[in-house]
Amino acid sequence: MKAEYDNYRKQVRRDRMAVREIAVANVLRALLPVLDAVDRACEHEPITPGLDGIADTLRTQLGSLGLQSFGEKGDPFDPAFHDAVAHHVSSDADRLACTQILCLGYRVGDHLLRPAHVEVVGPPRPEEDPHLGHDTEI
């Protein structure tokens, strides 16, 4: 009887943690447009002490809830985390890489809240062998 009660308590604790993680992810997802607006204001407006304080406080509080941004120039392109808005071909490229970050991506823990919107550069596709037909399997 005691073992069943312990298992029940552990299950309730796991369920509560799962509900908490989902709730935090939903709140953070709803606040991403606010964070984007503050970031745009910081990029295009003169930085005043008030704007700087708001931006720092917002980033600190969202970070304390586990919000992590990702997406940097030079990152290898990963379709699970990046949304390619444009693709450029370069003979100098040896792999797909992010060349410009148009919109940062965000995650909390293992939950992807929004993929990063990026421009990608990659190598040209290998030329198709003219001796192979399109219907031929290799």
GROMACS .gro file of C-alpha atoms in nm:
model
  138
    1MET     CA    1   0.000   0.000   0.000
    2LYS     CA    2   0.285   0.238   0.090
    3ALA     CA    3   0.464   0.165  -0.241
    4GLU     CA    4   0.147   0.242  -0.437
    5TYR     CA    5   0.108   0.573  -0.253
    6ASP     CA    6   0.473   0.664  -0.321
    7ASN     CA    7   0.427   0.586  -0.691
    8TYR     CA    8   0.112   0.799  -0.695
    9ARG     CA    9   0.296   1.092  -0.536
   10LYS     CA   10   0.580   1.063  -0.788
   11GLN     CA   11   0.333   1.055  -1.078
   12VAL     CA   12   0.150   1.362  -0.944
   13ARG     CA   13   0.482   1.545  -0.908
   14ARG     CA   14   0.579   1.458  -1.270
   15ASP     CA   15   0.238   1.570  -1.397
   16ARG     CA   16   0.265   1.902  -1.212
   17MET     CA   17   0.611   1.965  -1.357
   18ALA     CA   18   0.486   1.887  -1.709
   19VAL     CA   19   0.192   2.126  -1.667
   20ARG     CA   20   0.428   2.395  -1.535
   21GLU     CA   21   0.666   2.353  -1.832
   22ILE     CA   22   0.379   2.382  -2.079
   23ALA     CA   23   0.239   2.689  -1.902
   24VAL     CA   24   0.579   2.862  -1.900
   25ALA     CA   25   0.631   2.781  -2.268
   26ASN     CA   26   0.288   2.926  -2.354
   27VAL     CA   27   0.355   3.248  -2.161
   28LEU     CA   28   0.699   3.289  -2.319
   29ARG     CA   29   0.559   3.224  -2.667
   30ALA     CA   30   0.297   3.495  -2.608
   31LEU     CA   31   0.566   3.743  -2.497
   32LEU     CA   32   0.794   3.691  -2.799
   33PRO     CA   33   0.624   3.969  -3.003
   34VAL     CA   34   0.687   4.208  -2.711
   35LEU     CA   35   1.054   4.109  -2.702
   36ASP     CA   36   1.077   4.152  -3.080
   37ALA     CA   37   0.922   4.501  -3.056
   38VAL     CA   38   1.167   4.603  -2.782
   39ASP     CA   39   1.461   4.468  -2.984
   40ARG     CA   40   1.345   4.661  -3.294
   41ALA     CA   41   1.307   4.977  -3.087
   42CYS     CA   42   1.661   4.933  -2.951
   43GLU     CA   43   1.797   4.888  -3.306
   44HIS     CA   44   1.618   5.184  -3.466
   45GLU     CA   45   1.571   5.437  -3.187
   46PRO     CA   46   1.823   5.628  -2.980
   47ILE     CA   47   1.885   5.430  -2.663
   48THR     CA   48   1.744   5.618  -2.367
   49PRO     CA   49   1.795   5.507  -2.006
   50GLY     CA   50   1.425   5.413  -1.989
   51LEU     CA   51   1.433   5.200  -2.304
   52ASP     CA   52   1.758   5.039  -2.196
   53GLY     CA   53   1.612   4.957  -1.854
   54ILE     CA   54   1.298   4.806  -2.003
   55ALA     CA   55   1.497   4.593  -2.247
   56ASP     CA   56   1.737   4.469  -1.980
   57THR     CA   57   1.459   4.391  -1.733
   58LEU     CA   58   1.253   4.208  -1.996
   59ARG     CA   59   1.549   3.996  -2.109
   60THR     CA   60   1.650   3.920  -1.750
   61GLN     CA   61   1.299   3.816  -1.644
   62LEU     CA   62   1.240   3.603  -1.954
   63GLY     CA   63   1.583   3.445  -1.909
   64SER     CA   64   1.497   3.359  -1.549
   65LEU     CA   65   1.203   3.159  -1.686
   66GLY     CA   66   1.444   2.965  -1.908
   67LEU     CA   67   1.408   3.152  -2.239
   68GLN     CA   68   1.711   3.098  -2.462
   69SER     CA   69   1.770   3.271  -2.793
   70PHE     CA   70   1.962   3.109  -3.077
   71GLY     CA   71   2.067   3.189  -3.430
   72GLU     CA   72   2.401   3.341  -3.512
   73LYS     CA   73   2.574   3.421  -3.835
   74GLY     CA   74   2.787   3.123  -3.936
   75ASP     CA   75   2.576   2.861  -3.757
   76PRO     CA   76   2.531   2.540  -3.955
   77PHE     CA   77   2.179   2.533  -4.101
   78ASP     CA   78   1.950   2.293  -3.915
   79PRO     CA   79   1.594   2.270  -4.052
   80ALA     CA   80   1.473   2.164  -3.707
   81PHE     CA   81   1.576   2.502  -3.562
   82HIS     CA   82   1.605   2.735  -3.862
   83ASP     CA   83   1.348   2.856  -4.113
   84ALA     CA   84   1.532   2.941  -4.437
   85VAL     CA   85   1.379   3.251  -4.590
   86ALA     CA   86   1.636   3.273  -4.871
   87HIS     CA   87   1.897   3.036  -5.013
   88HIS     CA   88   2.208   3.153  -5.196
   89VAL     CA   89   2.452   2.931  -5.383
   90SER     CA   90   2.826   2.982  -5.343
   91SER     CA   91   3.106   2.769  -5.485
   92ASP     CA   92   3.313   2.866  -5.178
   93ALA     CA   93   3.063   2.706  -4.938
   94ASP     CA   94   3.117   2.348  -4.829
   95ARG     CA   95   2.796   2.316  -4.623
   96LEU     CA   96   2.472   2.498  -4.559
   97ALA     CA   97   2.535   2.786  -4.319
   98CYS     CA   98   2.332   3.080  -4.189
   99THR     CA   99   2.461   3.405  -4.338
  100GLN     CA  100   2.208   3.647  -4.198
  101ILE     CA  101   1.972   3.621  -3.902
  102LEU     CA  102   1.646   3.794  -3.984
  103CYS     CA  103   1.465   3.692  -3.667
  104LEU     CA  104   1.613   3.515  -3.365
  105GLY     CA  105   1.482   3.176  -3.265
  106TYR     CA  106   1.381   3.092  -2.910
  107ARG     CA  107   1.348   2.781  -2.699
  108VAL     CA  108   1.285   2.693  -2.338
  109GLY     CA  109   1.439   2.367  -2.229
  110ASP     CA  110   1.366   2.114  -2.501
  111HIS     CA  111   1.064   2.309  -2.632
  112LEU     CA  112   1.116   2.505  -2.953
  113LEU     CA  113   0.910   2.823  -2.925
  114ARG     CA  114   1.005   2.974  -3.261
  115PRO     CA  115   1.262   2.878  -3.524
  116ALA     CA  116   1.519   3.138  -3.628
  117HIS     CA  117   1.441   3.298  -3.965
  118VAL     CA  118   1.765   3.299  -4.162
  119GLU     CA  119   1.927   3.343  -4.500
  120VAL     CA  120   2.136   3.044  -4.599
  121VAL     CA  121   2.434   2.995  -4.827
  122GLY     CA  122   2.538   2.655  -4.952
  123PRO     CA  123   2.735   2.474  -5.217
  124PRO     CA  124   2.586   2.421  -5.561
  125ARG     CA  125   2.406   2.095  -5.614
  126PRO     CA  126   2.621   1.828  -5.776
  127GLU     CA  127   2.559   1.800  -6.147
  128GLU     CA  128   2.338   1.509  -6.236
  129ASP     CA  129   2.505   1.233  -6.434
  130PRO     CA  130   2.356   1.249  -6.786
  131HIS     CA  131   2.392   0.871  -6.815
  132LEU     CA  132   2.155   0.814  -6.527
  133GLY     CA  133   1.786   0.863  -6.583
  134HIS     CA  134   1.569   1.040  -6.331
  135ASP     CA  135   1.374   0.719  -6.267
  136THR     CA  136   1.685   0.510  -6.208
  137GLU     CA  137   1.767   0.404  -5.853
  138ILE     CA  138   2.126   0.380  -5.751
   0.00000   0.00000   0.00000
